[in-house]
Every structure is written in structure tokens, then in C-alpha cells.
PDB file of C-alpha atoms in Angstrom:
ATOM      1  CA  UNK A 443      -8.899 -15.691 -16.901  1.00 86.00           C
ATOM      2  CA  UNK A 444      -7.068 -14.215 -13.849  1.00 87.00           C
ATOM      3  CA  UNK A 445      -8.867 -14.219 -10.526  1.00 93.00           C
ATOM      4  CA  UNK A 446     -10.112 -10.979  -8.918  1.00 94.00           C
ATOM      5  CA  UNK A 447      -7.361 -11.431  -6.421  1.00 93.00           C
ATOM      6  CA  UNK A 448      -4.742 -11.676  -9.161  1.00 95.00           C
ATOM      7  CA  UNK A 449      -6.242  -8.585 -10.926  1.00 95.00           C
ATOM      8  CA  UNK A 450      -6.179  -6.588  -7.641  1.00 95.00           C
ATOM      9  CA  UNK A 451      -2.524  -7.683  -7.022  1.00 95.00           C
ATOM     10  CA  UNK A 452      -1.540  -6.472 -10.536  1.00 96.00           C
ATOM     11  CA  UNK A 453      -3.486  -3.210 -10.176  1.00 96.00           C
ATOM     12  CA  UNK A 454      -1.413  -2.303  -6.966  1.00 96.00           C
ATOM     13  CA  UNK A 455       1.901  -3.787  -7.859  1.00 96.00           C
ATOM     14  CA  UNK A 456       2.116  -2.951 -11.544  1.00 96.00           C
ATOM     15  CA  UNK A 457      -0.358  -0.308 -12.456  1.00 97.00           C
ATOM     16  CA  UNK A 458      -0.459   1.918  -9.309  1.00 97.00           C
ATOM     17  CA  UNK A 459       3.189   1.677  -8.291  1.00 95.00           C
ATOM     18  CA  UNK A 460       4.289   1.787 -11.802  1.00 96.00           C
ATOM     19  CA  UNK A 461       2.434   4.966 -12.404  1.00 97.00           C
ATOM     20  CA  UNK A 462       3.890   6.436  -9.236  1.00 94.00           C
ATOM     21  CA  UNK A 463       7.415   5.349 -10.259  1.00 92.00           C
ATOM     22  CA  UNK A 464       6.968   7.060 -13.738  1.00 95.00           C
ATOM     23  CA  UNK A 465       5.752  10.223 -12.036  1.00 94.00           C
ATOM     24  CA  UNK A 466       2.336   9.777 -13.814  1.00 97.00           C
ATOM     25  CA  UNK A 467       0.314  10.836 -10.811  1.00 96.00           C
ATOM     26  CA  UNK A 468      -2.833  11.294 -13.005  1.00 97.00           C
ATOM     27  CA  UNK A 469      -2.781   7.664 -13.897  1.00 98.00           C
ATOM     28  CA  UNK A 470      -2.148   6.663 -10.206  1.00 97.00           C
ATOM     29  CA  UNK A 471      -5.094   8.949  -9.215  1.00 98.00           C
ATOM     30  CA  UNK A 472      -7.285   7.120 -11.665  1.00 98.00           C
ATOM     31  CA  UNK A 473      -6.772   3.900  -9.841  1.00 98.00           C
ATOM     32  CA  UNK A 474      -8.086   5.421  -6.613  1.00 98.00           C
ATOM     33  CA  UNK A 475     -11.704   5.707  -5.762  1.00 98.00           C
ATOM     34  CA  UNK A 476     -12.713   9.308  -5.466  1.00 98.00           C
ATOM     35  CA  UNK A 477     -13.458   8.749  -1.626  1.00 98.00           C
ATOM     36  CA  UNK A 478     -10.369   6.730  -0.983  1.00 99.00           C
ATOM     37  CA  UNK A 479      -9.055   6.969   2.650  1.00 98.00           C
ATOM     38  CA  UNK A 480      -5.626   6.146   4.045  1.00 98.00           C
ATOM     39  CA  UNK A 481      -5.077   5.485   7.752  1.00 98.00           C
ATOM     40  CA  UNK A 482      -1.492   5.828   8.786  1.00 93.00           C
ATOM     41  CA  UNK A 483       0.282   4.250  11.663  1.00 90.00           C
ATOM     42  CA  UNK A 484      -0.910   6.998  14.025  1.00 88.00           C
ATOM     43  CA  UNK A 485      -4.677   7.952  14.484  1.00 90.00           C
ATOM     44  CA  UNK A 486      -4.019  11.527  13.269  1.00 91.00           C
ATOM     45  CA  UNK A 487      -2.166  10.339  10.091  1.00 90.00           C
ATOM     46  CA  UNK A 488      -5.127  10.064   7.744  1.00 96.00           C
ATOM     47  CA  UNK A 489      -5.741  11.109   4.061  1.00 97.00           C
ATOM     48  CA  UNK A 490      -9.096  11.681   2.498  1.00 98.00           C
ATOM     49  CA  UNK A 491      -9.714  11.635  -1.250  1.00 98.00           C
ATOM     50  CA  UNK A 492      -7.511  11.141  -4.280  1.00 97.00           C
ATOM     51  CA  UNK A 493      -5.581  14.295  -3.998  1.00 97.00           C
ATOM     52  CA  UNK A 494      -4.417  13.800  -0.403  1.00 97.00           C
ATOM     53  CA  UNK A 495      -3.398  10.203  -1.094  1.00 98.00           C
ATOM     54  CA  UNK A 496      -1.506  11.082  -4.258  1.00 97.00           C
ATOM     55  CA  UNK A 497       0.287  14.035  -2.462  1.00 96.00           C
ATOM     56  CA  UNK A 498       1.324  11.826   0.331  1.00 93.00           C
ATOM     57  CA  UNK A 499       2.872   9.270  -2.127  1.00 92.00           C
ATOM     58  CA  UNK A 500       4.434  12.047  -4.119  1.00 93.00           C
ATOM     59  CA  UNK A 501       6.061  13.300  -0.871  1.00 91.00           C
ATOM     60  CA  UNK A 502       7.252   9.799   0.035  1.00 85.00           C
ATOM     61  CA  UNK A 503       8.928   9.436  -3.396  1.00 88.00           C
ATOM     62  CA  UNK A 504      10.744  12.750  -2.907  1.00 88.00           C
ATOM     63  CA  UNK A 505      12.208  11.314   0.264  1.00 80.00           C
ATOM     64  CA  UNK A 506      13.782   8.461  -1.651  1.00 76.00           C
ATOM     65  CA  UNK A 507      14.069   6.108   1.234  1.00 78.00           C
ATOM     66  CA  UNK A 508      16.277   3.122   0.864  1.00 84.00           C
ATOM     67  CA  UNK A 509      14.421  -0.115   0.496  1.00 88.00           C
ATOM     68  CA  UNK A 510      15.956  -3.479   0.965  1.00 93.00           C
ATOM     69  CA  UNK A 511      12.979  -5.679   0.312  1.00 94.00           C
ATOM     70  CA  UNK A 512       9.386  -5.606  -0.961  1.00 94.00           C
ATOM     71  CA  UNK A 513       6.667  -8.258  -0.530  1.00 95.00           C
ATOM     72  CA  UNK A 514       3.266  -8.306  -2.062  1.00 96.00           C
ATOM     73  CA  UNK A 515       0.559 -10.717  -0.834  1.00 95.00           C
ATOM     74  CA  UNK A 516      -2.734 -11.036  -2.387  1.00 94.00           C
ATOM     75  CA  UNK A 517      -6.013 -11.782  -0.532  1.00 90.00           C
ATOM     76  CA  UNK A 518      -9.352 -11.307  -2.248  1.00 89.00           C
ATOM     77  CA  UNK A 519     -10.145  -7.601  -2.075  1.00 96.00           C
ATOM     78  CA  UNK A 520      -6.975  -6.872  -0.237  1.00 97.00           C
ATOM     79  CA  UNK A 521      -3.336  -6.598  -1.309  1.00 98.00           C
ATOM     80  CA  UNK A 522      -0.662  -6.417   1.418  1.00 97.00           C
ATOM     81  CA  UNK A 523       2.589  -4.524   0.564  1.00 97.00           C
ATOM     82  CA  UNK A 524       5.485  -5.005   2.992  1.00 95.00           C
ATOM     83  CA  UNK A 525       8.644  -2.801   2.611  1.00 93.00           C
ATOM     84  CA  UNK A 526      11.820  -3.239   4.625  1.00 93.00           C
ATOM     85  CA  UNK A 527      14.704  -0.698   4.854  1.00 90.00           C
ATOM     86  CA  UNK A 528      16.742   1.195   7.337  1.00 85.00           C
ATOM     87  CA  UNK A 529      14.838   4.550   7.079  1.00 75.00           C
ATOM     88  CA  UNK A 530      11.280   3.090   6.624  1.00 75.00           C
ATOM     89  CA  UNK A 531       8.744   4.720   8.972  1.00 66.00           C
ATOM     90  CA  UNK A 532       8.498   8.279  10.572  1.00 64.00           C
ATOM     91  CA  UNK A 533      11.830  10.212  10.657  1.00 66.00           C
ATOM     92  CA  UNK A 534      11.610  10.425  14.407  1.00 65.00           C
ATOM     93  CA  UNK A 535      10.907   6.773  14.810  1.00 67.00           C
ATOM     94  CA  UNK A 536      12.357   4.629  11.979  1.00 64.00           C
ATOM     95  CA  UNK A 537      10.648   1.261  12.108  1.00 76.00           C
ATOM     96  CA  UNK A 538      12.680  -0.631   9.510  1.00 87.00           C
ATOM     97  CA  UNK A 539       9.502  -1.867   8.028  1.00 92.00           C
ATOM     98  CA  UNK A 540       5.931  -1.060   7.240  1.00 92.00           C
ATOM     99  CA  UNK A 541       2.923  -2.927   5.807  1.00 95.00           C
ATOM    100  CA  UNK A 542       0.202  -1.329   3.690  1.00 97.00           C
ATOM    101  CA  UNK A 543      -3.065  -3.147   3.199  1.00 98.00           C
ATOM    102  CA  UNK A 544      -4.813  -1.956   0.123  1.00 98.00           C
ATOM    103  CA  UNK A 545      -8.546  -2.581  -0.263  1.00 98.00           C
ATOM    104  CA  UNK A 546      -9.878  -2.671  -3.813  1.00 98.00           C
ATOM    105  CA  UNK A 547     -13.409  -2.691  -5.344  1.00 97.00           C
ATOM    106  CA  UNK A 548     -14.228  -2.803  -8.938  1.00 96.00           C
ATOM    107  CA  UNK A 549     -10.584  -2.299  -9.830  1.00 95.00           C
ATOM    108  CA  UNK A 550     -10.034   0.760  -7.773  1.00 98.00           C
ATOM    109  CA  UNK A 551      -8.243   1.300  -4.398  1.00 98.00           C
ATOM    110  CA  UNK A 552     -10.851   2.339  -1.808  1.00 99.00           C
ATOM    111  CA  UNK A 553      -8.706   2.221   1.378  1.00 99.00           C
ATOM    112  CA  UNK A 554      -5.124   1.867   2.578  1.00 98.00           C
ATOM    113  CA  UNK A 555      -4.309   1.004   6.100  1.00 98.00           C
ATOM    114  CA  UNK A 556      -0.753   0.927   7.555  1.00 96.00           C
ATOM    115  CA  UNK A 557       0.583  -1.650  10.024  1.00 95.00           C
ATOM    116  CA  UNK A 558       3.804  -2.023  11.830  1.00 92.00           C
ATOM    117  CA  UNK A 559       3.985  -5.780  11.634  1.00 92.00           C
ATOM    118  CA  UNK A 560       3.526  -8.327   8.941  1.00 93.00           C
ATOM    119  CA  UNK A 561       1.319 -10.666  10.849  1.00 93.00           C
ATOM    120  CA  UNK A 562      -1.055  -7.858  11.848  1.00 94.00           C
ATOM    121  CA  UNK A 563      -1.336  -6.759   8.305  1.00 96.00           C
ATOM    122  CA  UNK A 564      -1.854 -10.227   6.927  1.00 95.00           C
ATOM    123  CA  UNK A 565      -4.524 -10.844   9.459  1.00 94.00           C
ATOM    124  CA  UNK A 566      -6.251  -7.674   8.560  1.00 95.00           C
ATOM    125  CA  UNK A 567      -6.207  -8.792   4.898  1.00 95.00           C
ATOM    126  CA  UNK A 568      -7.576 -12.144   5.814  1.00 92.00           C
ATOM    127  CA  UNK A 569      -4.544 -14.137   4.720  1.00 91.00           C
ATOM    128  CA  UNK A 570      -3.073 -14.815   8.086  1.00 78.00           C
ATOM    129  CA  UNK A 571      -2.818 -18.504   7.449  1.00 70.00           C
ATOM    130  CA  UNK A 572      -0.015 -17.552   4.959  1.00 61.00           C
ATOM    131  CA  UNK A 573       1.875 -15.546   7.608  1.00 59.00           C
ATOM    132  CA  UNK A 574       4.802 -17.975   7.551  1.00 63.00           C
ATOM    133  CA  UNK A 575       6.343 -18.859   4.244  1.00 57.00           C
ATOM    134  CA  UNK A 576       7.169 -22.469   3.686  1.00 46.00           C
TER     135      UNK A 576
END
């Protein structure tokens, strides 16, 4: 039987992003807690509730940003997604990378927090000891 951490990883990596990729926004919304919140890189970039979160992902998919690499790291209730590419980040300030920390409870995403750096995101998710791959 898979651990909760493994189930959370699969929920984010396969179920949630798979639904978004297929354009099945209803299925993606079903994996979000009704009171989900998403804190972006800036204090005023915040989404509250399923509809706002799904609409933000829909908008992001429409932008079709080039992605060179993805990394998923599990850590108990959190899953860290790192994305690297030339146009990742705000249009006026491309960062080249971004890290999202997904917090899950009972199989649903309850919170998403964005970070500029990998170590910061892994620390927030409680997996900083794995910050450097061997």
C-alpha cells in the first residue's frame, strides 16, 4: 500500500496536472478543496476557492510557456513542483524558474504557495535535507 506522501505526489503529478493537460477542468477542480488558496510570488497575487485557482491554471495553460525541466518532490502533506524554462515567471520579470508547494489533506489540494527558489520551497515543505541531490 502506498504511503500518504506517495498518494499525494500521484494526486498532484498524475491526477491534477493530467486533468489540466486534458482540459478536464471539472476533474481538476474536484481535486481542490472548496476553500483552497493559492499565494503567488507577490503578496497581492492570491486566489481563493476552486474557481479562481482553476481559472488561473487555465490562463497559464493558454500562455503555453516553454518548459525545459520539471521536478516533483514529495514530503508528507506537501508536494513541491519545480519548473524551469526561459519564460517562467511574470512577463515583466521572467525568473527562469518557479516552485509551487502544494499542501494536501484527505486527498485534496488545500493550499498552493509559490517560491522563487528551490531551497526555499523545499524548506517550506519540510524536505530541505533533500535540497541537494546525490
